[in-house]
PDB file of C-alpha atoms in Angstrom:
ATOM      1  CA  UNK A   1      -0.056   0.077   0.133  1.00  0.00           C
ATOM      2  CA  UNK A   2       3.195   2.365   0.507  1.00  0.00           C
ATOM      3  CA  UNK A   3       4.399   1.491  -2.970  1.00  0.00           C
ATOM      4  CA  UNK A   4       2.593   4.756  -4.382  1.00  0.00           C
ATOM      5  CA  UNK A   5       4.603   6.823  -1.434  1.00  0.00           C
ATOM      6  CA  UNK A   6       7.911   6.018  -2.803  1.00  0.00           C
ATOM      7  CA  UNK A   7       8.206   9.240  -4.253  1.00  0.00           C
ATOM      8  CA  UNK A   8       6.755  11.159  -1.404  1.00  0.00           C
ATOM      9  CA  UNK A   9       9.206   9.393   0.970  1.00  0.00           C
ATOM     10  CA  UNK A  10      12.410  10.382  -1.388  1.00  0.00           C
ATOM     11  CA  UNK A  11      10.864  13.869  -1.348  1.00  0.00           C
ATOM     12  CA  UNK A  12      10.676  13.799   2.318  1.00  0.00           C
ATOM     13  CA  UNK A  13      14.358  12.806   2.360  1.00  0.00           C
ATOM     14  CA  UNK A  14      15.471  15.470   0.103  1.00  0.00           C
ATOM     15  CA  UNK A  15      13.900  18.167   2.234  1.00  0.00           C
ATOM     16  CA  UNK A  16      15.753  17.014   4.853  1.00  0.00           C
ATOM     17  CA  UNK A  17      19.311  16.393   3.414  1.00  0.00           C
ATOM     18  CA  UNK A  18      19.418  19.197   0.314  1.00  0.00           C
ATOM     19  CA  UNK A  19      17.012  22.174   1.538  1.00  0.00           C
ATOM     20  CA  UNK A  20      19.298  25.408   1.478  1.00  0.00           C
ATOM     21  CA  UNK A  21      20.905  26.457   4.913  1.00  0.00           C
ATOM     22  CA  UNK A  22      18.890  28.964   7.132  1.00  0.00           C
ATOM     23  CA  UNK A  23      20.084  31.188   9.102  1.00  0.00           C
ATOM     24  CA  UNK A  24      18.936  31.142  12.564  1.00  0.00           C
ATOM     25  CA  UNK A  25      17.448  34.404  12.882  1.00  0.00           C
ATOM     26  CA  UNK A  26      15.319  33.284   9.862  1.00  0.00           C
ATOM     27  CA  UNK A  27      14.153  30.309  11.330  1.00  0.00           C
ATOM     28  CA  UNK A  28      10.707  30.520  12.904  1.00  0.00           C
ATOM     29  CA  UNK A  29      10.182  29.823  16.469  1.00  0.00           C
ATOM     30  CA  UNK A  30       6.577  28.158  16.051  1.00  0.00           C
ATOM     31  CA  UNK A  31       5.324  25.082  14.243  1.00  0.00           C
ATOM     32  CA  UNK A  32       1.714  25.335  13.114  1.00  0.00           C
ATOM     33  CA  UNK A  33      -0.354  22.161  12.909  1.00  0.00           C
ATOM     34  CA  UNK A  34      -3.383  21.383  10.961  1.00  0.00           C
ATOM     35  CA  UNK A  35      -5.375  18.220  11.328  1.00  0.00           C
ATOM     36  CA  UNK A  36      -7.055  17.532   7.632  1.00  0.00           C
ATOM     37  CA  UNK A  37      -7.762  13.996   8.772  1.00  0.00           C
ATOM     38  CA  UNK A  38     -11.389  12.747   9.807  1.00  0.00           C
ATOM     39  CA  UNK A  39      -9.952  11.687  13.258  1.00  0.00           C
ATOM     40  CA  UNK A  40      -9.413  13.567  16.423  1.00  0.00           C
ATOM     41  CA  UNK A  41      -5.555  14.587  16.979  1.00  0.00           C
ATOM     42  CA  UNK A  42      -5.024  14.254  20.630  1.00  0.00           C
ATOM     43  CA  UNK A  43      -1.012  14.921  20.926  1.00  0.00           C
ATOM     44  CA  UNK A  44       2.368  14.739  19.014  1.00  0.00           C
ATOM     45  CA  UNK A  45       5.315  12.980  20.337  1.00  0.00           C
ATOM     46  CA  UNK A  46       8.701  14.859  19.154  1.00  0.00           C
ATOM     47  CA  UNK A  47      11.477  12.435  19.996  1.00  0.00           C
ATOM     48  CA  UNK A  48      15.280  11.432  19.645  1.00  0.00           C
ATOM     49  CA  UNK A  49      17.289   8.717  20.769  1.00  0.00           C
ATOM     50  CA  UNK A  50      17.806  10.384  24.066  1.00  0.00           C
ATOM     51  CA  UNK A  51      14.922  12.915  24.616  1.00  0.00           C
ATOM     52  CA  UNK A  52      11.227  12.964  24.038  1.00  0.00           C
ATOM     53  CA  UNK A  53       8.501  15.731  24.424  1.00  0.00           C
ATOM     54  CA  UNK A  54       4.903  16.075  24.084  1.00  0.00           C
ATOM     55  CA  UNK A  55       2.414  18.485  22.863  1.00  0.00           C
ATOM     56  CA  UNK A  56      -1.388  18.296  23.851  1.00  0.00           C
ATOM     57  CA  UNK A  57      -3.550  19.470  20.997  1.00  0.00           C
ATOM     58  CA  UNK A  58      -7.006  17.775  20.776  1.00  0.00           C
ATOM     59  CA  UNK A  59      -7.634  19.087  17.539  1.00  0.00           C
ATOM     60  CA  UNK A  60     -10.912  18.160  16.029  1.00  0.00           C
ATOM     61  CA  UNK A  61     -10.806  17.161  12.080  1.00  0.00           C
ATOM     62  CA  UNK A  62      -9.923  20.427   9.931  1.00  0.00           C
ATOM     63  CA  UNK A  63      -8.703  22.043  13.519  1.00  0.00           C
ATOM     64  CA  UNK A  64      -5.387  23.618  13.628  1.00  0.00           C
ATOM     65  CA  UNK A  65      -3.172  25.340  16.448  1.00  0.00           C
ATOM     66  CA  UNK A  66       0.648  26.602  16.882  1.00  0.00           C
ATOM     67  CA  UNK A  67       3.149  25.134  19.053  1.00  0.00           C
ATOM     68  CA  UNK A  68       6.837  26.250  20.328  1.00  0.00           C
ATOM     69  CA  UNK A  69       8.757  24.260  17.751  1.00  0.00           C
ATOM     70  CA  UNK A  70      11.176  21.722  19.021  1.00  0.00           C
ATOM     71  CA  UNK A  71      14.470  21.911  17.133  1.00  0.00           C
ATOM     72  CA  UNK A  72      16.718  19.263  15.058  1.00  0.00           C
ATOM     73  CA  UNK A  73      15.848  16.354  13.271  1.00  0.00           C
ATOM     74  CA  UNK A  74      13.189  14.392  15.472  1.00  0.00           C
ATOM     75  CA  UNK A  75      10.868  11.253  14.929  1.00  0.00           C
ATOM     76  CA  UNK A  76       7.148  12.358  15.271  1.00  0.00           C
ATOM     77  CA  UNK A  77       4.165  10.286  16.692  1.00  0.00           C
ATOM     78  CA  UNK A  78       0.676  11.465  15.876  1.00  0.00           C
ATOM     79  CA  UNK A  79      -1.919  10.048  18.649  1.00  0.00           C
ATOM     80  CA  UNK A  80      -5.411   9.797  16.987  1.00  0.00           C
ATOM     81  CA  UNK A  81      -6.648   7.754  19.949  1.00  0.00           C
ATOM     82  CA  UNK A  82      -7.050   4.731  17.935  1.00  0.00           C
ATOM     83  CA  UNK A  83      -4.191   4.651  16.074  1.00  0.00           C
ATOM     84  CA  UNK A  84      -0.560   6.333  16.089  1.00  0.00           C
ATOM     85  CA  UNK A  85       1.092   7.667  12.834  1.00  0.00           C
ATOM     86  CA  UNK A  86       5.010   7.636  13.098  1.00  0.00           C
ATOM     87  CA  UNK A  87       7.199   9.623  10.776  1.00  0.00           C
ATOM     88  CA  UNK A  88      10.771   9.383  11.417  1.00  0.00           C
ATOM     89  CA  UNK A  89      13.836  11.975  10.927  1.00  0.00           C
ATOM     90  CA  UNK A  90      11.703  15.149  10.158  1.00  0.00           C
ATOM     91  CA  UNK A  91      13.970  18.062  10.214  1.00  0.00           C
ATOM     92  CA  UNK A  92      11.969  20.525  12.208  1.00  0.00           C
ATOM     93  CA  UNK A  93      14.403  23.475  11.704  1.00  0.00           C
ATOM     94  CA  UNK A  94      13.545  23.784   8.176  1.00  0.00           C
ATOM     95  CA  UNK A  95       9.686  23.620   8.769  1.00  0.00           C
ATOM     96  CA  UNK A  96       7.044  26.197   9.609  1.00  0.00           C
ATOM     97  CA  UNK A  97       4.245  23.802   9.462  1.00  0.00           C
ATOM     98  CA  UNK A  98       3.189  20.070   9.166  1.00  0.00           C
ATOM     99  CA  UNK A  99      -0.480  18.885   8.226  1.00  0.00           C
ATOM    100  CA  UNK A 100      -1.912  15.558   8.900  1.00  0.00           C
ATOM    101  CA  UNK A 101      -3.610  14.717   5.480  1.00  0.00           C
ATOM    102  CA  UNK A 102      -6.670  12.601   4.424  1.00  0.00           C
ATOM    103  CA  UNK A 103      -5.603  12.393   0.896  1.00  0.00           C
ATOM    104  CA  UNK A 104      -4.081   9.073   0.944  1.00  0.00           C
ATOM    105  CA  UNK A 105      -4.786   5.686   2.515  1.00  0.00           C
ATOM    106  CA  UNK A 106      -1.367   5.322   4.276  1.00  0.00           C
ATOM    107  CA  UNK A 107      -0.444   7.965   7.056  1.00  0.00           C
ATOM    108  CA  UNK A 108       0.690  11.051   5.268  1.00  0.00           C
ATOM    109  CA  UNK A 109       2.129  14.206   6.539  1.00  0.00           C
ATOM    110  CA  UNK A 110       2.484  17.282   4.512  1.00  0.00           C
ATOM    111  CA  UNK A 111       5.718  19.278   5.497  1.00  0.00           C
ATOM    112  CA  UNK A 112       5.516  23.010   4.886  1.00  0.00           C
ATOM    113  CA  UNK A 113       9.041  24.363   4.515  1.00  0.00           C
ATOM    114  CA  UNK A 114      10.200  27.679   5.843  1.00  0.00           C
ATOM    115  CA  UNK A 115      10.840  28.886   2.478  1.00  0.00           C
ATOM    116  CA  UNK A 116       7.471  27.925   1.132  1.00  0.00           C
ATOM    117  CA  UNK A 117       8.242  24.289  -0.106  1.00  0.00           C
ATOM    118  CA  UNK A 118       5.798  21.581   0.518  1.00  0.00           C
ATOM    119  CA  UNK A 119       6.376  17.771   0.875  1.00  0.00           C
ATOM    120  CA  UNK A 120       4.570  15.169   1.138  1.00  0.00           C
ATOM    121  CA  UNK A 121       5.769  12.420   3.732  1.00  0.00           C
ATOM    122  CA  UNK A 122       4.808   8.831   4.301  1.00  0.00           C
ATOM    123  CA  UNK A 123       4.510   7.219   7.605  1.00  0.00           C
ATOM    124  CA  UNK A 124       3.598   4.086   9.111  1.00  0.00           C
ATOM    125  CA  UNK A 125       0.571   3.283  11.374  1.00  0.00           C
ATOM    126  CA  UNK A 126       0.267   1.004  14.592  1.00  0.00           C
ATOM    127  CA  UNK A 127      -3.413   0.522  15.571  1.00  0.00           C
ATOM    128  CA  UNK A 128      -4.158   0.664  19.215  1.00  0.00           C
ATOM    129  CA  UNK A 129      -6.973  -1.700  18.857  1.00  0.00           C
ATOM    130  CA  UNK A 130      -5.510  -5.461  18.813  1.00  0.00           C
ATOM    131  CA  UNK A 131      -5.221  -7.898  15.850  1.00  0.00           C
ATOM    132  CA  UNK A 132      -7.897 -10.153  15.584  1.00  0.00           C
ATOM    133  CA  UNK A 133      -7.581 -13.359  17.772  1.00  0.00           C
ATOM    134  CA  UNK A 134      -4.910 -11.430  20.002  1.00  0.00           C
ATOM    135  CA  UNK A 135      -5.964 -11.979  23.624  1.00  0.00           C
ATOM    136  CA  UNK A 136      -7.362  -8.954  25.590  1.00  0.00           C
ATOM    137  CA  UNK A 137      -7.934  -8.401  29.232  1.00  0.00           C
ATOM    138  CA  UNK A 138     -11.686  -8.060  29.992  1.00  0.00           C
ATOM    139  CA  UNK A 139     -12.818  -5.247  32.454  1.00  0.00           C
ATOM    140  CA  UNK A 140     -15.298  -6.401  34.934  1.00  0.00           C
ATOM    141  CA  UNK A 141     -14.773  -3.717  37.679  1.00  0.00           C
ATOM    142  CA  UNK A 142     -12.601  -0.682  38.346  1.00  0.00           C
ATOM    143  CA  UNK A 143     -12.360   0.000  42.187  1.00  0.00           C
ATOM    144  CA  UNK A 144     -10.328   2.424  44.411  1.00  0.00           C
ATOM    145  CA  UNK A 145      -7.008   1.262  45.161  1.00  0.00           C
ATOM    146  CA  UNK A 146      -6.622  -1.536  42.370  1.00  0.00           C
ATOM    147  CA  UNK A 147      -3.299  -2.069  40.746  1.00  0.00           C
ATOM    148  CA  UNK A 148      -2.538  -2.006  37.170  1.00  0.00           C
ATOM    149  CA  UNK A 149      -2.005  -5.926  37.057  1.00  0.00           C
ATOM    150  CA  UNK A 150      -5.428  -6.105  38.636  1.00  0.00           C
ATOM    151  CA  UNK A 151      -6.828  -4.280  35.456  1.00  0.00           C
ATOM    152  CA  UNK A 152      -4.729  -5.938  32.932  1.00  0.00           C
ATOM    153  CA  UNK A 153      -2.308  -8.663  33.296  1.00  0.00           C
ATOM    154  CA  UNK A 154      -1.348  -8.711  29.825  1.00  0.00           C
ATOM    155  CA  UNK A 155       0.389  -5.669  29.259  1.00  0.00           C
ATOM    156  CA  UNK A 156       3.217  -5.742  26.740  1.00  0.00           C
ATOM    157  CA  UNK A 157       6.892  -5.791  27.638  1.00  0.00           C
ATOM    158  CA  UNK A 158       7.789  -2.551  25.793  1.00  0.00           C
ATOM    159  CA  UNK A 159       5.012  -0.212  27.111  1.00  0.00           C
ATOM    160  CA  UNK A 160       3.400   2.630  25.018  1.00  0.00           C
ATOM    161  CA  UNK A 161       2.383   5.807  26.803  1.00  0.00           C
ATOM    162  CA  UNK A 162       1.270   8.869  25.981  1.00  0.00           C
ATOM    163  CA  UNK A 163       1.967  12.700  27.404  1.00  0.00           C
ATOM    164  CA  UNK A 164       0.231  11.791  30.638  1.00  0.00           C
ATOM    165  CA  UNK A 165       2.221   8.698  31.287  1.00  0.00           C
ATOM    166  CA  UNK A 166      -1.001   6.587  31.063  1.00  0.00           C
ATOM    167  CA  UNK A 167      -0.193   3.023  29.284  1.00  0.00           C
ATOM    168  CA  UNK A 168      -1.699   2.542  25.910  1.00  0.00           C
ATOM    169  CA  UNK A 169      -3.304  -1.133  25.712  1.00  0.00           C
ATOM    170  CA  UNK A 170      -6.547  -2.864  24.923  1.00  0.00           C
ATOM    171  CA  UNK A 171      -9.594  -3.929  27.457  1.00  0.00           C
ATOM    172  CA  UNK A 172     -12.517  -5.859  26.582  1.00  0.00           C
ATOM    173  CA  UNK A 173     -15.936  -4.326  27.977  1.00  0.00           C
ATOM    174  CA  UNK A 174     -19.528  -4.489  27.154  1.00  0.00           C
ATOM    175  CA  UNK A 175     -18.717  -6.850  24.507  1.00  0.00           C
ATOM    176  CA  UNK A 176     -16.203  -4.541  22.654  1.00  0.00           C
ATOM    177  CA  UNK A 177     -12.484  -4.423  22.456  1.00  0.00           C
ATOM    178  CA  UNK A 178     -11.452  -1.087  23.212  1.00  0.00           C
ATOM    179  CA  UNK A 179      -8.338   1.319  23.032  1.00  0.00           C
ATOM    180  CA  UNK A 180      -7.462   1.837  26.842  1.00  0.00           C
ATOM    181  CA  UNK A 181      -5.402   4.388  28.476  1.00  0.00           C
ATOM    182  CA  UNK A 182      -4.430   3.268  32.207  1.00  0.00           C
ATOM    183  CA  UNK A 183      -2.782   5.907  34.306  1.00  0.00           C
ATOM    184  CA  UNK A 184      -0.533   4.576  37.050  1.00  0.00           C
ATOM    185  CA  UNK A 185       0.315   6.199  40.339  1.00  0.00           C
ATOM    186  CA  UNK A 186       4.025   6.188  41.630  1.00  0.00           C
ATOM    187  CA  UNK A 187       6.060   3.175  41.425  1.00  0.00           C
ATOM    188  CA  UNK A 188       6.852   0.310  39.079  1.00  0.00           C
ATOM    189  CA  UNK A 189       4.124   0.603  36.558  1.00  0.00           C
ATOM    190  CA  UNK A 190       2.796  -3.154  36.628  1.00  0.00           C
ATOM    191  CA  UNK A 191       2.367  -2.805  40.636  1.00  0.00           C
ATOM    192  CA  UNK A 192       1.439   0.909  40.663  1.00  0.00           C
ATOM    193  CA  UNK A 193      -2.263   2.132  41.658  1.00  0.00           C
ATOM    194  CA  UNK A 194      -4.360   2.344  38.914  1.00  0.00           C
ATOM    195  CA  UNK A 195      -5.370   6.136  39.060  1.00  0.00           C
ATOM    196  CA  UNK A 196      -7.438   6.784  36.029  1.00  0.00           C
ATOM    197  CA  UNK A 197      -8.852   4.728  33.166  1.00  0.00           C
ATOM    198  CA  UNK A 198     -10.133   5.972  29.795  1.00  0.00           C
ATOM    199  CA  UNK A 199     -11.506   3.660  27.022  1.00  0.00           C
ATOM    200  CA  UNK A 200     -12.187   5.041  23.327  1.00  0.00           C
ATOM    201  CA  UNK A 201     -13.715   3.342  20.332  1.00  0.00           C
ATOM    202  CA  UNK A 202     -15.540   4.232  16.989  1.00  0.00           C
ATOM    203  CA  UNK A 203     -18.943   6.059  17.642  1.00  0.00           C
ATOM    204  CA  UNK A 204     -21.735   3.848  16.314  1.00  0.00           C
ATOM    205  CA  UNK A 205     -25.143   3.181  17.328  1.00  0.00           C
ATOM    206  CA  UNK A 206     -24.598  -0.131  18.074  1.00  0.00           C
ATOM    207  CA  UNK A 207     -21.525   0.468  19.986  1.00  0.00           C
ATOM    208  CA  UNK A 208     -23.292   3.178  22.075  1.00  0.00           C
ATOM    209  CA  UNK A 209     -26.361   0.634  22.707  1.00  0.00           C
ATOM    210  CA  UNK A 210     -23.964  -2.164  23.808  1.00  0.00           C
ATOM    211  CA  UNK A 211     -22.127   0.329  26.259  1.00  0.00           C
ATOM    212  CA  UNK A 212     -25.132   1.825  27.989  1.00  0.00           C
ATOM    213  CA  UNK A 213     -26.785  -1.687  28.116  1.00  0.00           C
ATOM    214  CA  UNK A 214     -23.976  -2.966  29.997  1.00  0.00           C
ATOM    215  CA  UNK A 215     -24.055  -0.245  32.404  1.00  0.00           C
ATOM    216  CA  UNK A 216     -27.915  -0.369  32.761  1.00  0.00           C
ATOM    217  CA  UNK A 217     -27.484  -4.119  33.722  1.00  0.00           C
ATOM    218  CA  UNK A 218     -24.552  -3.370  36.281  1.00  0.00           C
ATOM    219  CA  UNK A 219     -26.963  -1.242  37.842  1.00  0.00           C
ATOM    220  CA  UNK A 220     -25.923   2.102  36.835  1.00  0.00           C
ATOM    221  CA  UNK A 221     -28.577   4.763  36.171  1.00  0.00           C
ATOM    222  CA  UNK A 222     -28.354   7.992  34.394  1.00  0.00           C
ATOM    223  CA  UNK A 223     -27.398  11.181  36.388  1.00  0.00           C
ATOM    224  CA  UNK A 224     -26.646  14.062  34.031  1.00  0.00           C
ATOM    225  CA  UNK A 225     -26.195  14.557  30.185  1.00  0.00           C
ATOM    226  CA  UNK A 226     -25.163  17.534  28.123  1.00  0.00           C
ATOM    227  CA  UNK A 227     -26.152  17.946  24.544  1.00  0.00           C
ATOM    228  CA  UNK A 228     -25.528  21.199  22.340  1.00  0.00           C
ATOM    229  CA  UNK A 229     -28.395  23.648  23.660  1.00  0.00           C
ATOM    230  CA  UNK A 230     -29.838  20.994  26.074  1.00  0.00           C
ATOM    231  CA  UNK A 231     -28.968  19.991  29.444  1.00  0.00           C
ATOM    232  CA  UNK A 232     -30.474  17.043  31.456  1.00  0.00           C
ATOM    233  CA  UNK A 233     -30.764  16.185  35.275  1.00  0.00           C
ATOM    234  CA  UNK A 234     -32.227  13.026  35.257  1.00  0.00           C
ATOM    235  CA  UNK A 235     -32.552  13.043  39.077  1.00  0.00           C
ATOM    236  CA  UNK A 236     -35.085  15.959  38.916  1.00  0.00           C
ATOM    237  CA  UNK A 237     -37.283  13.798  36.710  1.00  0.00           C
ATOM    238  CA  UNK A 238     -38.952  12.572  39.334  1.00  0.00           C
ATOM    239  CA  UNK A 239     -42.277  11.661  37.719  1.00  0.00           C
ATOM    240  CA  UNK A 240     -40.525   9.458  35.181  1.00  0.00           C
ATOM    241  CA  UNK A 241     -39.380   6.279  35.559  1.00  0.00           C
ATOM    242  CA  UNK A 242     -36.122   4.763  34.368  1.00  0.00           C
ATOM    243  CA  UNK A 243     -37.466   3.578  31.206  1.00  0.00           C
ATOM    244  CA  UNK A 244     -38.910   7.246  30.045  1.00  0.00           C
ATOM    245  CA  UNK A 245     -35.392   8.716  31.435  1.00  0.00           C
ATOM    246  CA  UNK A 246     -33.910   6.536  28.954  1.00  0.00           C
ATOM    247  CA  UNK A 247     -36.214   7.221  26.136  1.00  0.00           C
ATOM    248  CA  UNK A 248     -35.390  11.030  26.526  1.00  0.00           C
ATOM    249  CA  UNK A 249     -31.573  10.219  26.411  1.00  0.00           C
ATOM    250  CA  UNK A 250     -31.948   8.264  23.369  1.00  0.00           C
ATOM    251  CA  UNK A 251     -33.948  11.501  21.817  1.00  0.00           C
ATOM    252  CA  UNK A 252     -30.896  13.562  22.399  1.00  0.00           C
ATOM    253  CA  UNK A 253     -28.520  11.012  21.000  1.00  0.00           C
ATOM    254  CA  UNK A 254     -30.409  10.526  17.669  1.00  0.00           C
ATOM    255  CA  UNK A 255     -30.840  14.376  17.228  1.00  0.00           C
ATOM    256  CA  UNK A 256     -26.899  14.088  18.038  1.00  0.00           C
ATOM    257  CA  UNK A 257     -26.014  11.480  15.444  1.00  0.00           C
ATOM    258  CA  UNK A 258     -28.466  13.282  12.792  1.00  0.00           C
ATOM    259  CA  UNK A 259     -26.453  16.584  13.402  1.00  0.00           C
ATOM    260  CA  UNK A 260     -23.203  14.813  12.816  1.00  0.00           C
ATOM    261  CA  UNK A 261     -21.370  17.724  14.776  1.00  0.00           C
ATOM    262  CA  UNK A 262     -20.829  19.005  18.314  1.00  0.00           C
ATOM    263  CA  UNK A 263     -20.487  17.043  21.432  1.00  0.00           C
ATOM    264  CA  UNK A 264     -22.338  15.434  24.166  1.00  0.00           C
ATOM    265  CA  UNK A 265     -21.497  13.822  27.615  1.00  0.00           C
ATOM    266  CA  UNK A 266     -23.426  11.672  29.576  1.00  0.00           C
ATOM    267  CA  UNK A 267     -22.812  10.694  33.107  1.00  0.00           C
ATOM    268  CA  UNK A 268     -24.000   7.445  35.177  1.00  0.00           C
ATOM    269  CA  UNK A 269     -23.620   6.609  38.688  1.00  0.00           C
ATOM    270  CA  UNK A 270     -24.677   3.323  40.826  1.00  0.00           C
ATOM    271  CA  UNK A 271     -28.513   3.574  41.080  1.00  0.00           C
ATOM    272  CA  UNK A 272     -28.244   2.672  44.708  1.00  0.00           C
ATOM    273  CA  UNK A 273     -25.820   5.155  45.557  1.00  0.00           C
ATOM    274  CA  UNK A 274     -27.429   8.138  43.504  1.00  0.00           C
ATOM    275  CA  UNK A 275     -29.382   9.748  46.389  1.00  0.00           C
ATOM    276  CA  UNK A 276     -26.555   9.715  48.587  1.00  0.00           C
ATOM    277  CA  UNK A 277     -24.353  11.399  46.136  1.00  0.00           C
ATOM    278  CA  UNK A 278     -26.778  14.088  45.688  1.00  0.00           C
ATOM    279  CA  UNK A 279     -26.740  15.031  49.174  1.00  0.00           C
ATOM    280  CA  UNK A 280     -23.190  14.826  49.914  1.00  0.00           C
ATOM    281  CA  UNK A 281     -20.077  16.550  48.690  1.00  0.00           C
ATOM    282  CA  UNK A 282     -17.779  13.482  49.473  1.00  0.00           C
ATOM    283  CA  UNK A 283     -19.133   9.723  48.912  1.00  0.00           C
ATOM    284  CA  UNK A 284     -19.774   7.737  52.046  1.00  0.00           C
ATOM    285  CA  UNK A 285     -19.046   4.534  50.101  1.00  0.00           C
ATOM    286  CA  UNK A 286     -16.674   3.710  47.204  1.00  0.00           C
ATOM    287  CA  UNK A 287     -18.098   4.579  44.111  1.00  0.00           C
ATOM    288  CA  UNK A 288     -17.411   4.373  40.586  1.00  0.00           C
ATOM    289  CA  UNK A 289     -18.831   6.966  37.967  1.00  0.00           C
ATOM    290  CA  UNK A 290     -19.042   6.659  34.226  1.00  0.00           C
ATOM    291  CA  UNK A 291     -18.692   9.573  31.963  1.00  0.00           C
ATOM    292  CA  UNK A 292     -19.420   8.987  28.246  1.00  0.00           C
ATOM    293  CA  UNK A 293     -18.594  11.331  25.724  1.00  0.00           C
ATOM    294  CA  UNK A 294     -20.061  11.416  22.022  1.00  0.00           C
ATOM    295  CA  UNK A 295     -17.945  13.495  19.249  1.00  0.00           C
ATOM    296  CA  UNK A 296     -19.638  12.413  16.016  1.00  0.00           C
ATOM    297  CA  UNK A 297     -17.494  14.678  13.835  1.00  0.00           C
ATOM    298  CA  UNK A 298     -14.636  12.569  14.746  1.00  0.00           C
ATOM    299  CA  UNK A 299     -16.790   9.273  15.259  1.00  0.00           C
ATOM    300  CA  UNK A 300     -15.472   9.148  18.665  1.00  0.00           C
ATOM    301  CA  UNK A 301     -16.754   7.408  21.547  1.00  0.00           C
ATOM    302  CA  UNK A 302     -15.038   8.100  24.703  1.00  0.00           C
ATOM    303  CA  UNK A 303     -15.416   6.453  28.358  1.00  0.00           C
ATOM    304  CA  UNK A 304     -13.586   8.207  31.581  1.00  0.00           C
ATOM    305  CA  UNK A 305     -14.175   5.948  34.377  1.00  0.00           C
ATOM    306  CA  UNK A 306     -13.419   7.781  37.853  1.00  0.00           C
ATOM    307  CA  UNK A 307     -13.192   5.796  41.228  1.00  0.00           C
ATOM    308  CA  UNK A 308     -13.521   7.478  44.441  1.00  0.00           C
ATOM    309  CA  UNK A 309     -12.930   6.456  48.038  1.00  0.00           C
ATOM    310  CA  UNK A 310     -15.176   6.874  50.539  1.00  0.00           C
ATOM    311  CA  UNK A 311     -14.588   9.412  53.056  1.00  0.00           C
ATOM    312  CA  UNK A 312     -14.156   8.272  56.808  1.00  0.00           C
ATOM    313  CA  UNK A 313     -16.984   9.475  59.379  1.00  0.00           C
ATOM    314  CA  UNK A 314     -14.516   9.379  62.235  1.00  0.00           C
ATOM    315  CA  UNK A 315     -10.868   8.896  62.463  1.00  0.00           C
ATOM    316  CA  UNK A 316     -10.375   4.943  62.368  1.00  0.00           C
ATOM    317  CA  UNK A 317     -13.746   3.868  61.007  1.00  0.00           C
ATOM    318  CA  UNK A 318     -14.031   2.215  57.827  1.00  0.00           C
TER     319      UNK A 318
END
């Protein structure tokens, strides 16, 4: 699939090896980044054999931003949530901008030279979802104090991490396989406490239905939801039963899918603990909250799982 990119690769190398020398005072201090893909560009990693740095972006499709430009020849890794694009040996000193482009099937980076020249550079892709048949960990619970190995005992030897130090792996949940980010606490990664968990999949009606059905079956109830121009607090709908609240949510979801733009978030909490959570600032029991984010423009389904430890009433009480 990369054969048509041979000329692009050669052009990329020529830009590094044969571009005219640029005086330091002429070199722009910033790097303009454009995301012309259909995905959400979360971050870019700049790395050499000894040093790496990250730039958090959260660029939607057709979004752009300007960064302080690292210098020298560096490897670039673009994090799109479900896939990573890699481009080795990019001479940043000769660039004023880069564009992640959608014109080709393979990963493509448009390099904007400091003298106005443009070059397409082909890269490689790594999926954060496992290949068919590869075993993944199944997520059954997320509780305060659980260790990274408790969440997934199949972590790879050479761990991939993001800009926050979260380990990139895969987890099974709700009958789906998700690209997961597990943020460890202090200490060796595998034995560290799991502080935060994020799941990501392609946004489809089937995937969202599977997720919500699983959470409902596990005893979770709708708490709040935010849609463009609409906010819901389901705990205030005292005259509606649970089924009617779910129907109201579904109407908002259908409008969101129809529009194809904007962002929505849905918060769910354990049904048995919801009244206590409404009346207290701190939980009196260990609790896990799910926040589901929908971004139709980039087809992103994001699940943020937060776990809170109960506040003790009296010293030594548990």
